[in-house]
Short mmCIF file of C-alpha atoms in Angstrom, two decimals:
data_model
loop_
_atom_site.label_atom_id
_atom_site.label_comp_id
_atom_site.label_asym_id
_atom_site.label_seq_id
_atom_site.Cartn_x
_atom_site.Cartn_y
_atom_site.Cartn_z
CA MET B 3 -29.25 42.84 -28.33
CA LYS B 4 -25.64 41.64 -28.58
CA ILE B 5 -25.34 41.81 -24.76
CA LEU B 6 -28.64 39.93 -24.25
CA PHE B 7 -27.41 37.29 -26.57
CA LEU B 8 -24.06 36.83 -24.99
CA LEU B 9 -25.69 36.37 -21.52
CA ALA B 10 -28.16 33.80 -22.74
CA PHE B 11 -25.34 31.97 -24.37
CA ILE B 12 -23.00 32.01 -21.29
CA LEU B 13 -25.44 31.19 -18.48
CA PRO B 14 -26.35 27.65 -19.60
CA ILE B 15 -22.65 26.92 -19.65
CA ILE B 16 -22.05 28.05 -16.13
CA THR B 17 -25.09 26.06 -14.89
CA VAL B 18 -23.78 22.90 -16.49
CA ALA B 19 -20.32 23.29 -15.07
CA GLN B 20 -21.84 23.60 -11.57
CA THR B 21 -23.93 20.46 -11.67
CA LYS B 22 -21.30 17.78 -12.64
CA ALA B 23 -17.70 17.17 -13.34
CA THR B 24 -16.26 14.84 -15.94
CA VAL B 25 -13.14 12.75 -15.30
CA THR B 26 -11.22 11.26 -18.17
CA ILE B 27 -8.62 8.46 -17.28
CA LYS B 28 -6.25 7.55 -20.05
CA ASN B 29 -4.12 4.40 -20.18
CA ASN B 30 -1.56 5.09 -22.91
CA SER B 31 0.54 2.14 -22.06
CA ALA B 32 0.45 -1.42 -23.41
CA LEU B 33 -0.48 -2.64 -19.86
CA ASP B 34 -4.00 -3.76 -18.75
CA ARG B 35 -4.91 -2.14 -15.32
CA LYS B 36 -7.08 -4.35 -13.16
CA GLU B 37 -8.57 -3.22 -9.77
CA THR B 38 -6.52 -0.14 -9.87
CA VAL B 39 -7.08 2.64 -7.41
CA VAL B 40 -6.88 6.00 -9.06
CA THR B 41 -6.04 9.24 -7.19
CA ILE B 42 -7.81 12.38 -8.42
CA LYS B 43 -6.77 15.67 -6.80
CA TRP B 44 -9.89 17.02 -5.03
CA ALA B 45 -9.00 20.72 -6.00
CA THR B 46 -9.53 19.81 -9.66
CA ILE B 47 -12.91 18.37 -8.92
CA SER B 48 -14.02 21.31 -6.73
CA ASN B 49 -12.74 23.70 -9.40
CA ALA B 50 -14.79 21.95 -12.06
CA TYR B 51 -17.81 21.37 -9.80
CA PRO B 52 -17.77 24.20 -7.13
CA GLN B 53 -21.24 23.35 -5.77
CA ILE B 54 -20.39 19.65 -5.10
CA ASP B 55 -21.99 18.35 -1.89
CA THR B 56 -19.38 16.01 -0.29
CA SER B 57 -22.10 14.01 1.41
CA ASN B 58 -24.39 13.72 -1.59
CA PHE B 59 -22.69 12.79 -4.84
CA VAL B 60 -22.07 9.72 -6.93
CA VAL B 61 -19.43 8.55 -9.41
CA ILE B 62 -20.90 7.04 -12.59
CA ASN B 63 -18.86 4.78 -14.96
CA GLY B 64 -19.45 6.36 -18.40
CA ASN B 65 -19.56 2.92 -20.04
CA THR B 66 -21.68 0.93 -17.74
CA LYS B 67 -23.72 3.90 -16.39
CA LYS B 68 -23.37 2.35 -12.96
CA GLN B 69 -22.12 3.80 -9.69
CA ILE B 70 -18.55 2.87 -8.61
CA ALA B 71 -17.15 2.99 -5.18
CA TYR B 72 -15.09 5.92 -4.09
CA GLN B 73 -13.29 7.39 -1.01
CA LEU B 74 -12.48 10.85 0.12
CA GLU B 75 -8.90 10.81 1.06
CA HIS B 76 -7.85 13.20 3.80
CA LYS B 77 -4.20 12.13 4.63
CA GLY B 78 -4.75 12.91 8.26
CA THR B 79 -6.20 16.47 7.72
CA THR B 80 -9.61 17.89 8.04
CA ALA B 81 -9.57 18.97 4.43
CA ILE B 82 -10.19 16.57 1.55
CA GLN B 83 -7.00 15.88 -0.47
CA ASN B 84 -8.14 13.36 -3.06
CA LEU B 85 -10.98 11.45 -4.51
CA LEU B 86 -10.09 7.80 -4.95
CA VAL B 87 -11.86 5.34 -7.30
CA GLN B 88 -11.18 1.85 -8.32
CA VAL B 89 -11.26 1.08 -12.12
CA ASP B 90 -10.35 -1.57 -14.67
CA LEU B 91 -8.73 -0.14 -17.80
CA LYS B 92 -7.58 -1.98 -20.83
CA ALA B 93 -4.22 -1.13 -22.56
CA LYS B 94 -4.45 1.92 -24.82
CA SER B 95 -7.92 2.86 -23.68
CA THR B 96 -9.85 5.73 -22.10
CA LEU B 97 -12.47 5.55 -19.33
CA THR B 98 -14.90 8.51 -18.55
CA LEU B 99 -16.39 9.03 -15.08
CA LEU B 100 -19.22 11.45 -14.24
CA ILE B 101 -19.36 12.99 -10.81
CA GLN B 102 -22.90 14.36 -10.14
CA LYS B 103 -25.37 14.79 -7.42
CA GLY B 104 -26.88 11.74 -6.04
CA LYS B 105 -27.21 9.23 -3.11
CA PRO B 106 -24.15 6.95 -3.03
CA ALA B 107 -24.86 3.23 -2.78
CA PRO B 108 -23.28 1.45 0.17
CA PHE B 109 -19.59 0.56 -0.40
CA THR B 110 -18.08 -2.65 1.09
CA ALA B 111 -14.80 -1.88 2.75
CA LYS B 112 -11.75 -3.35 0.86
CA THR B 113 -9.13 -2.11 3.13
CA TYR B 114 -8.84 -1.83 6.88
CA ALA B 115 -6.13 -0.98 9.48
CA ARG B 116 -6.09 -0.70 13.27
CA TYR B 117 -4.00 -0.59 16.37
CA VAL B 118 -4.41 -3.81 18.41
CA PRO B 119 -3.66 -3.10 22.04
CA GLU B 120 -5.16 -6.37 23.20
CA ARG B 121 -2.31 -8.24 21.35
CA LEU B 122 0.84 -6.52 22.70
CA ASP B 123 0.53 -3.34 20.58
CA ASP B 124 0.28 -4.98 17.20
CA PHE B 125 -0.60 -2.71 14.26
CA ALA B 126 -2.42 -4.79 11.56
CA TRP B 127 -3.75 -3.88 8.18
CA GLU B 128 -5.40 -5.67 5.15
CA ASN B 129 -7.07 -5.42 1.90
CA ASP B 130 -9.17 -7.87 -0.10
CA LYS B 131 -5.99 -9.82 -1.08
CA ILE B 132 -3.57 -10.04 1.81
CA ALA B 133 -2.94 -8.85 5.35
CA PHE B 134 0.19 -7.65 7.41
CA ARG B 135 1.21 -6.57 10.77
CA ALA B 136 3.98 -4.65 12.58
CA TYR B 137 5.03 -5.19 16.07
CA GLY B 138 4.77 -2.52 18.87
CA LYS B 139 6.41 -1.61 22.09
CA ALA B 140 4.71 -4.13 24.34
CA LEU B 141 6.27 -7.01 22.49
CA GLU B 142 9.83 -5.80 22.92
CA LYS B 143 12.29 -8.05 24.83
CA THR B 144 9.69 -10.86 24.83
CA GLU B 145 10.07 -14.34 23.41
CA GLY B 146 7.84 -13.51 20.44
CA ASP B 147 9.57 -10.25 19.43
CA ALA B 148 10.37 -9.69 15.80
CA TYR B 149 11.82 -6.74 13.71
CA GLY B 150 10.20 -7.06 10.31
CA TYR B 151 6.73 -6.99 8.69
CA ASP B 152 4.57 -10.09 9.23
CA VAL B 153 2.18 -11.56 6.64
CA TRP B 154 -1.24 -12.81 7.22
CA VAL B 155 -2.41 -14.81 4.21
CA LYS B 156 -6.08 -14.91 3.34
CA ARG B 157 -8.31 -16.67 0.79
CA ILE B 158 -11.42 -14.47 0.92
CA ASP B 159 -11.93 -10.89 -0.03
CA LYS B 160 -13.65 -10.04 3.22
CA MET B 161 -11.94 -8.21 6.05
CA ILE B 162 -10.60 -10.80 8.54
CA LEU B 163 -8.34 -9.04 11.10
CA ASN B 164 -10.91 -8.46 13.81
CA ASP B 165 -12.27 -12.06 13.55
CA ARG B 166 -8.82 -13.53 13.81
CA TYR B 167 -7.88 -11.46 16.87
CA LYS B 168 -11.22 -12.26 18.47
CA ARG B 169 -10.67 -16.01 17.99
CA ASN B 170 -7.11 -15.76 19.10
CA GLU B 171 -6.29 -18.63 16.71
CA TYR B 172 -4.64 -16.93 13.78
CA HIS B 173 -2.31 -19.79 13.27
CA ILE B 174 -5.18 -22.05 12.36
CA ASP B 175 -6.96 -21.78 9.05
CA HIS B 176 -10.68 -21.38 9.62
CA GLY B 177 -11.40 -21.07 5.96
CA ASP B 178 -10.19 -17.56 5.59
CA GLY B 179 -6.40 -18.11 5.76
CA LEU B 180 -3.98 -17.83 8.65
CA ASP B 181 -0.65 -16.55 9.94
CA TYR B 182 2.10 -19.11 9.21
CA TYR B 183 4.73 -16.52 8.25
CA HIS B 184 7.73 -16.39 10.51
CA VAL B 185 9.67 -13.10 10.91
CA GLY B 186 12.08 -13.50 13.79
CA TYR B 187 15.03 -11.15 14.05
CA THR B 188 14.93 -10.21 10.33
CA LEU B 189 13.34 -7.68 8.09
CA GLY B 190 10.52 -10.14 7.37
CA ALA B 191 8.33 -9.13 4.40
CA GLY B 192 10.10 -6.06 3.23
CA ASN B 193 10.96 -3.83 6.16
CA MET B 194 13.70 -1.28 5.77
CA ALA B 195 16.62 -0.59 8.10
CA PRO B 196 19.94 1.39 8.18
CA PHE B 197 22.79 -0.55 6.88
CA VAL B 198 26.05 0.80 8.43
CA ASN B 199 29.47 -0.83 8.19
CA ASP B 200 27.87 -3.76 6.35
CA THR B 201 25.55 -4.44 9.32
CA ILE B 202 21.80 -4.10 9.58
CA ARG B 203 20.98 -1.70 12.37
CA TYR B 204 17.53 -2.64 13.59
CA SER B 205 15.40 -0.18 15.47
CA ALA B 206 13.20 -1.10 18.35
CA ASN B 207 9.59 -1.64 17.58
CA TYR B 208 7.32 1.20 16.76
CA HIS B 209 6.25 3.37 19.74
CA GLN B 210 3.70 5.79 18.21
CA TRP B 211 1.00 5.32 15.67
CA LYS B 212 -1.45 7.58 13.72
CA MET B 213 -4.25 6.75 11.40
CA LEU B 214 -4.51 8.98 8.35
CA ASP B 215 -7.22 7.29 6.29
CA ASN B 216 -9.08 4.02 6.69
CA GLY B 217 -10.91 2.70 3.63
CA PRO B 218 -12.94 1.73 1.83
CA LEU B 219 -10.31 1.81 -0.93
CA ARG B 220 -7.17 2.85 0.84
CA SER B 221 -5.95 2.74 4.33
CA THR B 222 -3.01 4.80 5.42
CA PHE B 223 -1.07 5.10 8.77
CA GLN B 224 2.04 6.23 10.33
CA LEU B 225 4.32 4.36 12.64
CA THR B 226 7.08 6.28 14.52
CA PHE B 227 10.27 4.69 15.85
CA ASP B 228 12.23 6.36 18.66
CA THR B 229 15.75 7.43 18.17
CA TRP B 230 18.36 4.42 18.06
CA ASN B 231 21.98 4.00 17.52
CA ALA B 232 22.72 2.81 14.05
CA GLY B 233 26.40 2.00 14.07
CA GLY B 234 27.29 5.39 15.76
CA ILE B 235 24.63 7.35 13.95
CA LYS B 236 21.65 8.49 15.82
CA VAL B 237 18.60 7.72 13.68
CA LYS B 238 14.85 8.41 14.08
CA ALA B 239 12.16 7.09 11.59
CA THR B 240 8.56 7.67 10.67
CA LYS B 241 7.05 5.12 8.27
CA THR B 242 3.85 5.87 6.36
CA ILE B 243 2.26 2.76 4.97
CA SER B 244 -0.71 2.66 2.57
CA ILE B 245 -2.51 -0.40 1.20
CA ASP B 246 -4.99 -0.03 -1.82
CA ALA B 247 -7.83 -2.29 -2.64
CA GLY B 248 -6.86 -4.95 -5.12
CA SER B 249 -3.16 -4.70 -4.59
CA GLN B 250 -0.73 -7.37 -3.21
CA LEU B 251 1.83 -4.55 -2.36
CA ASN B 252 1.99 -1.71 0.16
CA ARG B 253 3.32 1.66 -0.50
CA ILE B 254 5.80 2.47 2.11
CA GLU B 255 7.20 6.01 2.61
CA ASN B 256 10.06 6.16 5.21
CA ASN B 257 11.44 9.48 6.55
CA TYR B 258 14.71 9.06 8.36
CA THR B 259 16.31 11.94 10.37
CA PHE B 260 19.89 11.52 11.51
CA ASP B 261 22.95 13.40 12.74
CA ASN B 262 25.02 13.01 9.57
CA ASN B 263 25.02 15.03 6.38
CA LYS B 264 26.15 12.19 4.22
CA PRO B 265 23.54 9.83 2.70
CA LEU B 266 22.61 6.97 4.99
CA PRO B 267 22.92 3.35 3.57
CA VAL B 268 19.74 1.40 3.96
CA VAL B 269 18.50 -2.04 2.99
CA VAL B 270 15.10 -3.51 2.19
CA GLY B 271 15.04 -7.20 3.29
CA ILE B 272 13.06 -10.42 2.94
CA ILE B 273 13.55 -13.30 5.15
CA ARG B 274 15.04 -16.40 3.54
CA ARG B 275 14.01 -19.87 4.49
CA GLU B 276 16.36 -22.81 5.06
CA LYS B 277 14.72 -24.97 2.24
CA PRO B 278 15.21 -23.99 -1.38
CA GLY B 279 12.97 -21.36 -2.86
CA VAL B 280 12.96 -19.35 -5.98
CA ILE B 281 14.69 -15.89 -5.97
CA SER B 282 14.41 -13.26 -8.66
CA LEU B 283 16.71 -10.07 -8.47
CA ASN B 284 16.80 -7.24 -10.82
CA GLU B 285 19.08 -4.49 -9.63
CA GLN B 286 18.56 -2.22 -12.48
CA GLN B 287 14.82 -1.95 -12.01
CA GLY B 288 14.92 -2.38 -8.17
CA VAL B 289 12.66 -5.48 -8.21
CA MET B 290 13.30 -8.21 -5.70
CA GLY B 291 11.17 -11.31 -5.60
CA TYR B 292 10.98 -14.45 -3.56
CA TRP B 293 8.84 -17.52 -3.94
CA GLU B 294 9.26 -19.37 -0.74
CA PRO B 295 9.59 -23.16 -0.24
CA THR B 296 6.15 -24.83 0.10
CA GLU B 297 5.00 -25.47 3.58
CA LYS B 298 2.07 -27.61 4.67
CA GLU B 299 -0.02 -24.40 4.79
CA GLY B 300 0.90 -23.45 1.29
CA THR B 301 3.48 -21.22 -0.37
CA THR B 302 4.07 -17.48 0.14
CA GLY B 303 5.49 -15.12 -2.48
CA VAL B 304 7.14 -12.01 -1.03
CA GLY B 305 8.56 -9.07 -3.13
CA SER B 306 9.72 -5.50 -3.02
CA ILE B 307 10.12 -2.69 -5.64
CA LEU B 308 12.49 0.21 -4.88
CA THR B 309 12.10 3.54 -6.55
CA THR B 310 15.62 4.79 -5.77
CA PRO B 311 18.72 3.54 -7.41
CA VAL B 312 19.79 0.11 -5.96
CA SER B 313 23.59 -0.20 -5.50
CA THR B 314 23.49 -3.96 -4.83
CA MET B 315 21.16 -6.93 -4.22
CA SER B 316 22.51 -9.75 -2.12
CA VAL B 317 21.48 -13.18 -0.73
CA ASN B 318 22.78 -14.60 2.45
CA LYS B 319 21.75 -17.50 4.67
CA THR B 320 18.92 -15.56 6.36
CA GLN B 321 17.83 -12.62 4.11
CA ILE B 322 17.55 -11.30 0.58
CA LEU B 323 18.71 -7.58 0.60
CA ALA B 324 18.53 -4.58 -1.65
CA LYS B 325 20.74 -1.72 -0.75
CA THR B 326 20.20 1.92 -1.46
CA THR B 327 20.67 5.36 0.34
CA VAL B 328 18.49 7.94 1.87
CA ASN B 329 19.10 11.60 2.70
CA ASN B 330 18.43 13.27 6.04
CA ASN B 331 14.76 14.18 6.40
CA GLU B 332 13.89 13.31 2.82
CA PRO B 333 11.20 10.67 2.22
CA ILE B 334 12.08 7.47 0.39
CA VAL B 335 9.28 5.47 -1.24
CA TYR B 336 9.23 1.72 -2.06
CA TYR B 337 6.66 -1.06 -2.46
CA SER B 338 6.60 -4.33 -0.68
CA GLY B 339 4.08 -7.18 -0.17
CA ALA B 340 3.13 -10.81 -0.57
CA ALA B 341 0.82 -13.29 -2.15
CA TRP B 342 -0.43 -16.81 -1.13
CA ASP B 343 -0.87 -19.65 -3.63
CA LYS B 344 -4.04 -20.97 -1.81
CA ALA B 345 -5.86 -17.69 -2.53
CA GLY B 346 -5.92 -19.03 -6.16
CA LYS B 347 -4.81 -15.89 -8.01
CA ILE B 348 -0.97 -16.25 -7.95
CA THR B 349 -0.03 -19.93 -7.74
CA ASN B 350 3.62 -20.22 -8.82
CA SER B 351 6.84 -18.29 -8.94
CA LYS B 352 6.47 -17.36 -12.63
CA GLN B 353 3.12 -15.66 -11.93
CA TRP B 354 4.48 -13.93 -8.87
CA PHE B 355 7.58 -12.44 -10.64
CA HIS B 356 5.21 -11.42 -13.52
CA TYR B 357 3.08 -9.54 -11.11
CA LEU B 358 6.03 -7.76 -9.65
CA ASN B 359 7.34 -6.82 -13.01
CA HIS B 360 3.94 -5.71 -14.20
CA PHE B 361 3.57 -3.59 -11.00
CA TYR B 362 6.95 -1.92 -11.79
CA GLN B 363 5.91 -1.19 -15.34
CA GLN B 364 2.72 0.44 -14.00
CA LEU B 365 4.76 2.74 -11.88
CA GLN B 366 6.78 3.68 -14.86
CA ASN B 367 3.58 4.42 -16.89
CA PRO B 368 1.17 6.26 -14.70
CA LEU B 369 -2.45 6.84 -15.81
CA ILE B 370 -3.38 10.30 -17.06
CA VAL B 371 -6.22 12.00 -15.30
CA ILE B 372 -8.09 14.99 -16.72
CA VAL B 373 -10.93 16.68 -14.93
CA LYS B 374 -13.41 19.10 -16.64
#
């Protein structure tokens, strides 16, 4: 009788564990989290819910009882690596999500990236806040060549890249924003380059690309740069860039390989305009912000946040620079991006610098995720 009783007690627990998973997200900080994309390791979900059908499940907000959008992140592999969800979470609060069988509602893409061969090998990417592009091999040695990241400002949350390229009028605002950001021979909106003998050692443009994931909540891709001479040091780079829905900033992971056992000095840079703007430098926290002078098209804020120790931040006539070091074949991660005042969310330097500082604090206080 004791054996039968134990079986009757255990079986229902096994059945429940196989029909759903519960995700608890804790925000123990004093920071509100808005439109935050949370990464949940897929292995923890499949362990809690081994019978999950990847093509037939929903994620339910425990408070509202409504479905929320999600993404299966692969990171360029066939196997699922993470489940991504976007949530709002008040300071010192907890959110419960239920993962269970069901037909997911259609999700509107909030991020997008693609190679643009029809425009001289551009690689462009965007989310529901802002857009960017990097320049490819076909643009090298032409009049329009540039070294850094370009910004495409936008005032709507829809994806706009394809429409702008199709119109071929991305310097004109058709109600969704435009491209008025000038890059030239600088690091533009937060590119990184070796800094050898007090000189920026620019590479050529990217020559290879690879898409790792493409929405609806995160788009990630790799750009590879051929070996170049960085002040007597042969350097090769692979840059992995991710943009999340709801964020003004990209996550950028660079991997440099070079023929030197010593750490390689590098700088993250932002182009500086001739007219006066507002600059905010925080070497201790690695936060660098710039509110550009206002143009007829509006005002752009650009900023970068380094996660490695910054030795110096400096300002010259053409660029704002943050200097750090990288080791051979060891990834270095930083964040960089932009905002536009005519989008209506961030409209002055104070708000932009607050956004950057708040983003830094979020990095220092990650959310806690528990799966059962």
